[in-house]
CSV table of C-alpha atoms and ligand atoms in Angstrom, one decimal:
chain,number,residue,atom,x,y,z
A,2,UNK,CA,71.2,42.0,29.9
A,3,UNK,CA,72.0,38.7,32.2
A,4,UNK,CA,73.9,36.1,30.9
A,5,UNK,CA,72.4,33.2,29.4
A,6,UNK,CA,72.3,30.5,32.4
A,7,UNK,CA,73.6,27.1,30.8
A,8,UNK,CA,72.6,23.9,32.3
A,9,UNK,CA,73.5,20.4,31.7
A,10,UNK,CA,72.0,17.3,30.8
A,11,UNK,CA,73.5,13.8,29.6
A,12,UNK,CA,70.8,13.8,26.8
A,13,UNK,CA,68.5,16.3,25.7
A,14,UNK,CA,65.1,15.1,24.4
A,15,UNK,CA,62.9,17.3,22.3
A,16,UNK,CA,59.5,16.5,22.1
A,17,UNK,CA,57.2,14.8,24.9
A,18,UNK,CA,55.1,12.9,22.7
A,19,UNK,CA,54.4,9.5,22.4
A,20,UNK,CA,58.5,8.3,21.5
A,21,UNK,CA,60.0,11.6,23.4
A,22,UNK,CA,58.5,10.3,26.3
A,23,UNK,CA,59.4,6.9,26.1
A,24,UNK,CA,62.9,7.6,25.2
A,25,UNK,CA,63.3,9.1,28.1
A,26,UNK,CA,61.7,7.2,30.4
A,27,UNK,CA,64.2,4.1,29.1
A,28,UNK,CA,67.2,6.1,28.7
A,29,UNK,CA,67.3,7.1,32.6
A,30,UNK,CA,66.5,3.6,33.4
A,31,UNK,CA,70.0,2.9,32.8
A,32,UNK,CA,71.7,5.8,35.2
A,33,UNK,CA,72.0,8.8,33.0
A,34,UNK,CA,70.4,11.9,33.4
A,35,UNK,CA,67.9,13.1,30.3
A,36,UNK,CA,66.0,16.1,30.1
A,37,UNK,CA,62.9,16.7,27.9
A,38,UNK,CA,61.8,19.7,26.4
A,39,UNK,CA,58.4,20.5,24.8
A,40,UNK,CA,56.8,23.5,23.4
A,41,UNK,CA,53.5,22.7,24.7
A,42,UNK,CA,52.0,23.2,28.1
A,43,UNK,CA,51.3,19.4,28.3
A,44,UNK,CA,52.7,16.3,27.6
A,45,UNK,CA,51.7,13.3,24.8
A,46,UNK,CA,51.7,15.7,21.2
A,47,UNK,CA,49.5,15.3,18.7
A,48,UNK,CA,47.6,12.8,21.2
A,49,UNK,CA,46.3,15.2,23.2
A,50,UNK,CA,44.1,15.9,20.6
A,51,UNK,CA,43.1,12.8,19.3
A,52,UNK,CA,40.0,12.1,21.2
A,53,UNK,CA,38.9,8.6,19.3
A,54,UNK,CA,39.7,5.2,20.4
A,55,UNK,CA,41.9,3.2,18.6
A,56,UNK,CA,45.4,3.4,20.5
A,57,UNK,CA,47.3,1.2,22.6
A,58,UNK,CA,46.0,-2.5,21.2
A,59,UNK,CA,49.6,-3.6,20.8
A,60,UNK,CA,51.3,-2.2,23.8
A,61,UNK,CA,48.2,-1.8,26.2
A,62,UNK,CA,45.9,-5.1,25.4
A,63,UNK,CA,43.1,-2.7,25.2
A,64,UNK,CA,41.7,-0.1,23.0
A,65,UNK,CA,42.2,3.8,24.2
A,66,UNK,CA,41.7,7.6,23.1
A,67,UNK,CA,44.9,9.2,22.5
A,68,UNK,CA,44.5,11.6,25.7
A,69,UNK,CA,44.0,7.9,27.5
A,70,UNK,CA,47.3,6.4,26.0
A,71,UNK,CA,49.2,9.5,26.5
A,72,UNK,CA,48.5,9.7,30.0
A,73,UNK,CA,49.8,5.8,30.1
A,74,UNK,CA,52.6,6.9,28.8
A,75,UNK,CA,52.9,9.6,31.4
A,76,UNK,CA,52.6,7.7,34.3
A,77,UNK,CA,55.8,5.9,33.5
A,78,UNK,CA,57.7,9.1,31.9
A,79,UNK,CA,57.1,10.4,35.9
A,80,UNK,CA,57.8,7.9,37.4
A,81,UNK,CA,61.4,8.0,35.6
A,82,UNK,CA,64.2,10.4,36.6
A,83,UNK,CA,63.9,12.3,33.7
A,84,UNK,CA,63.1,15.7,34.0
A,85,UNK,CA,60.1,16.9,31.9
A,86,UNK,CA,60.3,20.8,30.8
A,87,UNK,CA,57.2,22.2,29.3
A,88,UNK,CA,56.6,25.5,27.8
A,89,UNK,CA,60.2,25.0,26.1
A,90,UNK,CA,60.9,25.4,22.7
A,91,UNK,CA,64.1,24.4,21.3
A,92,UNK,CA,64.9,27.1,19.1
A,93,UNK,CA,68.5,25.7,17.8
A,94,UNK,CA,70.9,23.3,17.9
A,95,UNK,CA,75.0,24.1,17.9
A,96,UNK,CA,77.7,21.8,16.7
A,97,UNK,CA,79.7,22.4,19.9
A,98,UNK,CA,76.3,19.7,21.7
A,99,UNK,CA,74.6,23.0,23.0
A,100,UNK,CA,70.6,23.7,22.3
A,101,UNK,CA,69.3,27.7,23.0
A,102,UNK,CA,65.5,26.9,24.5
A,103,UNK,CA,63.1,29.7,25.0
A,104,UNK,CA,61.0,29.5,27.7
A,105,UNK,CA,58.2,32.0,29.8
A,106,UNK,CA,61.2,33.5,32.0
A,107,UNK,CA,63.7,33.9,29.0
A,108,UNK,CA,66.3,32.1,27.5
A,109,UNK,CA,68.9,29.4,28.7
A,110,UNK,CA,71.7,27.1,26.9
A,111,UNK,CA,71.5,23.2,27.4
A,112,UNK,CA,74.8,21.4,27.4
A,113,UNK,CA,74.6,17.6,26.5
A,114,UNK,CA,76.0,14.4,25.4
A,115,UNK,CA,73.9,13.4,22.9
A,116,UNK,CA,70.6,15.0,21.8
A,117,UNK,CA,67.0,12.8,20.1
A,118,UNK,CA,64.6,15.1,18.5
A,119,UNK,CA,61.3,13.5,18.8
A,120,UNK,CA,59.2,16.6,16.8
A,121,UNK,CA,57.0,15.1,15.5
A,122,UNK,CA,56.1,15.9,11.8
A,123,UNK,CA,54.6,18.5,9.8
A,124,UNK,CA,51.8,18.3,7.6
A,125,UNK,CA,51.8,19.2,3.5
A,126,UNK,CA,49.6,22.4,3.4
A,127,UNK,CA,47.3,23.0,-0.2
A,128,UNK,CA,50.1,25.8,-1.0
A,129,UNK,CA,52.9,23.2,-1.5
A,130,UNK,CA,50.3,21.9,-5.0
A,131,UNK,CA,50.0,24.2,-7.5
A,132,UNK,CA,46.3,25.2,-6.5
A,133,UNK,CA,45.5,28.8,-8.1
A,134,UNK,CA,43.1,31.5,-6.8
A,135,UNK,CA,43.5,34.1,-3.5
A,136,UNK,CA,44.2,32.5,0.5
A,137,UNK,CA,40.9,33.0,1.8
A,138,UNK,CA,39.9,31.8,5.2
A,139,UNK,CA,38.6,28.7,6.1
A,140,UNK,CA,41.7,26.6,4.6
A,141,UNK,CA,43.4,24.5,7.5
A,142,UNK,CA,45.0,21.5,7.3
A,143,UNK,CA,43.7,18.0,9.2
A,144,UNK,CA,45.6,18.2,11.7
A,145,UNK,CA,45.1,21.9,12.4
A,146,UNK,CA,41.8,21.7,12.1
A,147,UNK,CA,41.2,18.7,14.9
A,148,UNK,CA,43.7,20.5,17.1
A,149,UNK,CA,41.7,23.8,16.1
A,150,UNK,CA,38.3,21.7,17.2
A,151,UNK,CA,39.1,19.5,19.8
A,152,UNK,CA,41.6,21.6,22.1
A,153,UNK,CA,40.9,25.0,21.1
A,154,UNK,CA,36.7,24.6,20.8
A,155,UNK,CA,36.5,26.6,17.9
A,156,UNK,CA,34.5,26.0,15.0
A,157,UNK,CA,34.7,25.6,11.2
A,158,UNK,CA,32.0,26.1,8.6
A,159,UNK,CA,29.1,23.5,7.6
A,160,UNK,CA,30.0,22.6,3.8
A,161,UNK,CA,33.3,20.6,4.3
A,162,UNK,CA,35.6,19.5,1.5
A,163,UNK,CA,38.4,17.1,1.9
A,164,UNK,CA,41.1,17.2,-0.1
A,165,UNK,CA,43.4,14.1,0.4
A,166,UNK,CA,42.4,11.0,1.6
A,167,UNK,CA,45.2,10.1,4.3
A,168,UNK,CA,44.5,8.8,7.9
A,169,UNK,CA,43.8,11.9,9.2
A,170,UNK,CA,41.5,13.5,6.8
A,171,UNK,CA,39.2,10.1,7.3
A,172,UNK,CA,39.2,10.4,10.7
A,173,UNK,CA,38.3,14.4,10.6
A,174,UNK,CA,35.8,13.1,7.9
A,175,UNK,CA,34.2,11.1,10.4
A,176,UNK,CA,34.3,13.6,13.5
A,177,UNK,CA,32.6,16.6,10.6
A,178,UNK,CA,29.5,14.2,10.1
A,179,UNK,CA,29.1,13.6,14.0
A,180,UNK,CA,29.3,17.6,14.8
A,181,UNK,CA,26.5,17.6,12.5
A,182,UNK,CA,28.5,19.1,9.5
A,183,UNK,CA,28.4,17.9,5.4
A,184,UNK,CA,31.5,16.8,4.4
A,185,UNK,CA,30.5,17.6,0.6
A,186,UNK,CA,33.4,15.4,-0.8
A,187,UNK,CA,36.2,13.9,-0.5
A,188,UNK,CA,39.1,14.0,-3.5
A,189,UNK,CA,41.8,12.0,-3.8
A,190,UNK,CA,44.5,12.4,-6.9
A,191,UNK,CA,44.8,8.4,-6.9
A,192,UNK,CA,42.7,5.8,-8.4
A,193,UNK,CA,42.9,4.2,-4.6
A,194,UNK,CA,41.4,5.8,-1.6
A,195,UNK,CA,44.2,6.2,1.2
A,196,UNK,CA,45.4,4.9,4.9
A,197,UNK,CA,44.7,2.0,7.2
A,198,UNK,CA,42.2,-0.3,6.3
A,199,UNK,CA,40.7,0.5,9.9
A,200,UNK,CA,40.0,3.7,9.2
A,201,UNK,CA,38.6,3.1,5.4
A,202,UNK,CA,35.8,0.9,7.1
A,203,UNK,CA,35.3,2.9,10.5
A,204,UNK,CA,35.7,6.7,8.8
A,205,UNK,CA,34.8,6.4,5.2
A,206,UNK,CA,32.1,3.7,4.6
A,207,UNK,CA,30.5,4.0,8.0
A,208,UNK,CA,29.2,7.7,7.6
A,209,UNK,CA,29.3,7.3,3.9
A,210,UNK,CA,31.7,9.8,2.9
A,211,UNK,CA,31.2,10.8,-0.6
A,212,UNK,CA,35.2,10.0,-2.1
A,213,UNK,CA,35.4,11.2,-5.8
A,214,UNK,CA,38.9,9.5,-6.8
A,215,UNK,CA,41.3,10.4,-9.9
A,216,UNK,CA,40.8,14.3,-9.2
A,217,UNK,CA,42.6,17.1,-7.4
A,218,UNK,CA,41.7,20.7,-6.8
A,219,UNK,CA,43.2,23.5,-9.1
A,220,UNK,CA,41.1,26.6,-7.8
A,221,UNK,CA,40.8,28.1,-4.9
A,222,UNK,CA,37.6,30.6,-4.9
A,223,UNK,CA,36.3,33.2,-2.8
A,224,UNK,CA,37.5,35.8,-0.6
A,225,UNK,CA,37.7,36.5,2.0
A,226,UNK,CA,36.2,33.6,3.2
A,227,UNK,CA,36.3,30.6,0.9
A,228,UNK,CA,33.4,29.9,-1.2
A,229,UNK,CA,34.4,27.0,-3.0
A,230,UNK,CA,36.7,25.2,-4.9
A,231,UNK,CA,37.5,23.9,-8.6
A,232,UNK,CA,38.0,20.1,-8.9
A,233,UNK,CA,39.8,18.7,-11.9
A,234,UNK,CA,38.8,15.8,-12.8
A,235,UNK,CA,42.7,13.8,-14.2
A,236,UNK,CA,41.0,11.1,-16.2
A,237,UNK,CA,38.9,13.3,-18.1
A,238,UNK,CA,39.9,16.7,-18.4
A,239,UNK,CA,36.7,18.1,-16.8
A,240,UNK,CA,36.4,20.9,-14.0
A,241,UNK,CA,33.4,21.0,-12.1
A,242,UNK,CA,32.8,24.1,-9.8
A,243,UNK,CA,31.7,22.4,-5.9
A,244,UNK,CA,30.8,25.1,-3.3
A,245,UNK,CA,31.9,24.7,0.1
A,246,UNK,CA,33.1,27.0,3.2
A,247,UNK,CA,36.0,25.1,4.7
A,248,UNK,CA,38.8,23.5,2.6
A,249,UNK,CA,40.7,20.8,4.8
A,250,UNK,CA,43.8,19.3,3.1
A,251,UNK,CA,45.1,16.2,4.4
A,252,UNK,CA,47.8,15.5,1.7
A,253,UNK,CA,50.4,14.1,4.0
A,254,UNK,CA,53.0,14.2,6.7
A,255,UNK,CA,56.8,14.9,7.0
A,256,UNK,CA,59.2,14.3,9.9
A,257,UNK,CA,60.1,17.7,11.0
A,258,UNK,CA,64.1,17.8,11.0
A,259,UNK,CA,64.1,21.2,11.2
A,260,UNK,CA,66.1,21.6,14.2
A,261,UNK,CA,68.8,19.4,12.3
A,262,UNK,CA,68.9,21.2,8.7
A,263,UNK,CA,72.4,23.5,9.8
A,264,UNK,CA,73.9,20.8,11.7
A,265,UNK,CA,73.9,18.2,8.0
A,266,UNK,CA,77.2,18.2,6.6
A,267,UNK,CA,78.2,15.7,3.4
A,268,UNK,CA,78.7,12.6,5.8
A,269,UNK,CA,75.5,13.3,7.0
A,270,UNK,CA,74.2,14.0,10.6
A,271,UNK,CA,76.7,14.1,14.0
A,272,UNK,CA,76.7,11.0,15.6
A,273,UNK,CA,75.3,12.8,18.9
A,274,UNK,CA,72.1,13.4,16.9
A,275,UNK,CA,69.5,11.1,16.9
A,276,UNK,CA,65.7,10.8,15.9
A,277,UNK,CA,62.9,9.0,17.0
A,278,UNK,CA,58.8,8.8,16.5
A,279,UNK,CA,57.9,10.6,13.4
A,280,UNK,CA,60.1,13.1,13.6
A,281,UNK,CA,62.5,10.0,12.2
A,282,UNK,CA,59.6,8.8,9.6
A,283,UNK,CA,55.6,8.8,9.7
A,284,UNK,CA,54.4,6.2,12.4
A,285,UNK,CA,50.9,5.1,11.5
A,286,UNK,CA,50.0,4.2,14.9
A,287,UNK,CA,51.5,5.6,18.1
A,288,UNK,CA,52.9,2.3,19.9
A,289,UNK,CA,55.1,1.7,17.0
A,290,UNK,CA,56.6,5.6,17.6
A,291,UNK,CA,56.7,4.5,21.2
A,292,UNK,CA,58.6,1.2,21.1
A,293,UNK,CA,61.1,3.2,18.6
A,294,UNK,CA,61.9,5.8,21.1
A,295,UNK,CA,62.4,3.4,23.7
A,296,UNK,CA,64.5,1.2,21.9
A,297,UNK,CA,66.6,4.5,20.8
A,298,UNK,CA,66.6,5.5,24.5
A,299,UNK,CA,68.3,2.2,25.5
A,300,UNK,CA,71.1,2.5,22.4
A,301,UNK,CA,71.8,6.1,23.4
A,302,UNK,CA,72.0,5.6,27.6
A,303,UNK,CA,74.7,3.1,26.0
A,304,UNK,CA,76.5,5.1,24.4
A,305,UNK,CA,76.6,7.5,27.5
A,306,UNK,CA,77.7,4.4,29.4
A,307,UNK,CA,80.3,3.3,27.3
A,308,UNK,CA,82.0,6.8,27.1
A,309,UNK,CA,82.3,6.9,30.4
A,310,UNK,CA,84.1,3.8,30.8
A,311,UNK,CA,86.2,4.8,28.3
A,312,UNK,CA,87.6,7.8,30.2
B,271,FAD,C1,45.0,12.6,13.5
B,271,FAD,C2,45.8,11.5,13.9
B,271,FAD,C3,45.2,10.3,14.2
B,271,FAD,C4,45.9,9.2,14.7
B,271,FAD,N1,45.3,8.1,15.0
B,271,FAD,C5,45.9,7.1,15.6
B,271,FAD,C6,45.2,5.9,16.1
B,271,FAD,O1,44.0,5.8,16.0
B,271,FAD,N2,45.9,4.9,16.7
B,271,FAD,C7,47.3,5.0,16.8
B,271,FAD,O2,47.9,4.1,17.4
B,271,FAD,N3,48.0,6.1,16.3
B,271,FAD,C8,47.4,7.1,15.7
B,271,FAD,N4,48.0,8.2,15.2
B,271,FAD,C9,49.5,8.2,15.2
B,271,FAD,C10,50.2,8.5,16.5
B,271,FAD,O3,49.4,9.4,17.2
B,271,FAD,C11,51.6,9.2,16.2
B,271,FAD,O4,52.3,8.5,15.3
B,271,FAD,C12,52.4,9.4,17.4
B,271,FAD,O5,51.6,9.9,18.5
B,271,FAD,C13,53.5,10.4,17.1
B,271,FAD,O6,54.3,10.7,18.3
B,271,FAD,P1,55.6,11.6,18.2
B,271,FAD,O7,56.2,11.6,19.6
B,271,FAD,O8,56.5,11.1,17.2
B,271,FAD,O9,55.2,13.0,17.8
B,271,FAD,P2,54.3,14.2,18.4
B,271,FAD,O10,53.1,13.6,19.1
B,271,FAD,O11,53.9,15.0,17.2
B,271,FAD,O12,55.2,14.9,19.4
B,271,FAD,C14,56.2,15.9,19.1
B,271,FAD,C15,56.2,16.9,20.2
B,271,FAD,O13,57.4,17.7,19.9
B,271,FAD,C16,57.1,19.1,20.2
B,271,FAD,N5,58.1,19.9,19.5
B,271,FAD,C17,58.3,20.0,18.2
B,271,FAD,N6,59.3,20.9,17.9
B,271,FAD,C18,59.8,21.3,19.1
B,271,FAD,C19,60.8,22.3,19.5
B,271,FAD,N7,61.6,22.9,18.6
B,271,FAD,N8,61.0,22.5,20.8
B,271,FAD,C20,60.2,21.9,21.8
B,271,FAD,N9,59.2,21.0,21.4
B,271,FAD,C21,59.0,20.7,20.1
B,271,FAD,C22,55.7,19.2,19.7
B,271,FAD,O14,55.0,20.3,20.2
B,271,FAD,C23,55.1,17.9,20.2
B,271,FAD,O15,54.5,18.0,21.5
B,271,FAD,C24,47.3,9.3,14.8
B,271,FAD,C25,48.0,10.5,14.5
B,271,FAD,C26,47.3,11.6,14.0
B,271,FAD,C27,48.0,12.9,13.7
């Protein structure tokens, strides 16, 4: 077997979504070299797939899809000197500033000064409640499930049930009703419905989402396709039976630090290791995530720059 080829980079970015990409378009600004790494064929993350307006107002002046922001974003990521790998996933991080990435032809070491992870986040899936009953199909989370429908053109069934009311399970709420589907309800454990205000009035009460609040789901039924699901009702006790084919959680989001878990010691995480964009904390819209990674980009080319004139 060949050697593993190493190559070098002054910082290594991982993720080219909305923050990756503008970390690394500021940090080369400055003179050092950065190299970004993605695990997806494309560019711009979880924008890719979010085909409704609503991004850009603060940095842009004018309202965009995601796929229109991203490519924004794009144009001045190119126009940088940083170089843009796609197809790479990062699959670990070392102490000694070295990251293994996987890509089509194989593997390769990256050697670096200081590394952001800009992964993004992950989202809660119905198994992290404690929901009984089998794992039939038709279970995906939001975000699966408008990655699922708007890149992949699959399908899901007709009878939709939400459970969670966060950003993204409005917004899926919305897009069920306009393929023509019922979204039968949607639950939410609080006595408050969730996210932006935005999306309460353009998601929610525009297509008249039915929101049952103060109730959760403890029953999963059917297999091995769902059937339906049992809703508990907290205030009262009662569990009401409501049949539907697709169960679409949308319970939350958590920065993905996974890369970073082996590399936290009692003092915390090594100076060289930074975050950005929501793989740092949950951005609710994407110029905030972009403005962070820039401003991070700047702070780390600075640190670069101030090492060197040290030496
Ligand atoms: C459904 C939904 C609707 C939204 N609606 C709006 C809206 O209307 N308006 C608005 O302004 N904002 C909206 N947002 C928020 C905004 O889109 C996000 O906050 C922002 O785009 C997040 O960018 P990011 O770069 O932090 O992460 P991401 O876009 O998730 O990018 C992370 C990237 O890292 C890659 N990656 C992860 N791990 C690895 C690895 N080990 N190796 C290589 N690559 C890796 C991922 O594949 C991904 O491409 C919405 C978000 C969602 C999910």
């Amino acid at each position: 077997m060949s050697p593993v080829k190493t190559l070098k980079t002054d910082i290594l970015i991982v993720g080219s979504g909305a923050a990756g990409m503008a970390a690394a378009a500021a940090a080369s600004d400055f003179g050092v070299s950065a190299t970004v790494a993605d695990d997806r064929n494309a560019p711009g993350g979880v924008l890719n797939q979010c085909v409704h307006s609503g991004f850009g107002l603060g940095r842009y002046g004018k309202e965009m899809t995601g796929p229109e922001y991203s490519g924004e974003e794009f144009r001045r990521f190119a126009d940088s000197s940083a170089v843009y790998l796609p197809g790479c996933r990062v699959l670990s991080l070392a102490a000694d500033r070295t990251a293994l990435v996987s890509n089509a032809e194989g593997l390769c070491r990256f050697s670096f000064d200081e590394c952001i992870l800009a992964t993004g986040c992950t989202e809660r899936s119905l198994w992290s409640l404690s929901a009984a009953g089998t794992r039939p199909e038709g279970i995906h989370t939001a975000g699966e499930a408008q990655e699922m429908i708007e890149l992949g053109g699959y399908d899901t069934g007709s009878r939709i049930f939400i459970l969670g009311s966060g950003d993204i399970g409005q917004i899926m709420a919305r897009r069920f009703v306009q393929l023509g589907k019922t979204v039968v309800c949607m639950a939410e454990q609080n006595g408050h419905i969730g996210g932006m205000k935005r999306n309460q009035d353009e998601c929610i009460r525009a297509y008249d989402i039915p929101v049952i609040l103060n109730s959760t789901v403890t029953e999963v039924h059917g297999f091995p396709h769902i059937t339906g699901v049992t809703l508990h009702h907290i205030d009262s006790g009662i569990d009401e039976l409501i049949e539907c084919d697709t169960l679409i959680t949308a319970l939350g989001l958590e920065p993905d630090k996974t890369l970073a878990e082996d590399l936290k010691t009692a003092d915390g995480y090594p100076r060289w290791l930074h975050f950005c964009g929501n793989a740092d904390f949950v951005h609710e819209i994407a110029d905030s995530a972009s403005a962070q990674g820039e401003k991070l980009g700047i702070t780390v080319a600075g640190r670069i720059l101030n090492k060197r004139k040290e030496v």
